[in-house]
XYZ file of C-alpha atoms in Angstrom:
99
model
C 2.944 -31.227 -10.378
C 2.121 -29.073 -7.269
C 4.658 -29.087 -4.350
C 3.991 -28.121 -0.793
C 6.893 -26.009 0.316
C 6.629 -26.651 4.694
C 8.811 -24.431 6.545
C 9.034 -24.934 10.179
C 10.970 -22.500 12.769
C 12.025 -22.219 15.824
C 12.931 -18.689 16.605
C 16.293 -17.298 18.265
C 16.180 -13.606 17.012
C 12.451 -12.410 15.989
C 14.732 -8.637 14.141
C 14.824 -10.703 10.634
C 10.863 -11.362 10.934
C 9.493 -8.188 9.993
C 11.229 -7.560 6.559
C 11.593 -11.196 5.442
C 7.480 -11.285 5.667
C 6.982 -7.654 3.600
C 9.446 -8.825 1.263
C 9.314 -12.360 0.663
C 5.576 -12.827 0.777
C 5.329 -10.649 -3.216
C 7.825 -12.725 -4.418
C 6.331 -16.350 -3.721
C 2.833 -14.708 -5.110
C 4.572 -13.097 -8.263
C 5.931 -17.087 -8.340
C 2.104 -17.883 -8.261
C 2.679 -19.692 -4.350
C 0.076 -19.392 -2.181
C 0.229 -19.178 1.212
C -1.957 -22.069 2.959
C -0.505 -21.379 6.688
C 1.770 -18.827 8.497
C 1.201 -19.688 11.999
C 2.041 -20.817 15.829
C -0.931 -22.355 16.148
C 0.696 -25.544 16.309
C -0.582 -29.310 18.494
C 1.890 -31.605 18.277
C 0.967 -34.891 18.415
C 3.715 -36.962 17.536
C 7.750 -36.184 17.805
C 9.636 -34.557 20.577
C 9.536 -31.122 19.104
C 7.221 -28.639 18.283
C 8.286 -25.733 16.490
C 7.562 -22.420 17.352
C 5.932 -22.073 13.771
C 4.781 -22.796 10.488
C 4.290 -21.858 7.200
C 2.857 -23.708 4.270
C 3.021 -22.772 0.538
C 1.520 -24.247 -2.354
C 4.016 -23.795 -5.303
C 2.752 -24.716 -8.705
C 5.402 -26.971 -9.146
C 8.674 -28.528 -7.671
C 10.790 -26.078 -10.337
C 8.766 -22.845 -9.577
C 9.657 -23.641 -5.694
C 13.569 -24.832 -6.625
C 13.779 -21.629 -8.382
C 12.503 -19.288 -5.363
C 14.169 -21.343 -2.719
C 18.097 -20.711 -5.163
C 17.123 -16.962 -6.333
C 19.558 -14.263 -6.304
C 16.605 -12.186 -4.512
C 15.332 -15.087 -2.367
C 19.072 -15.579 -0.552
C 19.752 -12.262 1.529
C 16.347 -13.052 3.340
C 16.957 -16.797 3.422
C 20.349 -15.957 5.441
C 18.763 -13.511 7.680
C 16.056 -16.978 8.370
C 19.338 -18.825 9.110
C 20.981 -16.197 11.119
C 18.028 -15.704 13.282
C 16.655 -19.488 13.533
C 16.410 -22.578 13.346
C 14.513 -24.085 10.224
C 13.627 -27.211 8.213
C 12.213 -26.575 5.106
C 11.031 -29.329 2.914
C 9.493 -29.780 -0.146
C 6.226 -32.100 -0.541
C 4.516 -33.424 -3.484
C 0.843 -33.414 -3.766
C 0.218 -37.096 -4.829
C -2.089 -40.536 -5.161
C -4.307 -38.671 -7.167
C -5.236 -35.427 -5.326
C -4.655 -33.181 -8.028
């Protein structure tokens, strides 16, 4: 089942972003992931806090998404993201007959 990885980020130190984007993008694409959006153009309709940046990636399966997230290759970039931002990283299955 296809899943969406939704990452909401508030950046505290932008020094990690260039290397993260350059190195993580090919990792995602090599696994069959597809970026649906990477943007700071976010309109908050409900809730208390709008994230500064949002990324939505479609992965072919939950297993592939989790494999990426827990991979040794992604680990240093995940640590850099954690050190330079506060983030939510959500996996959301595409359900209700959408596939």
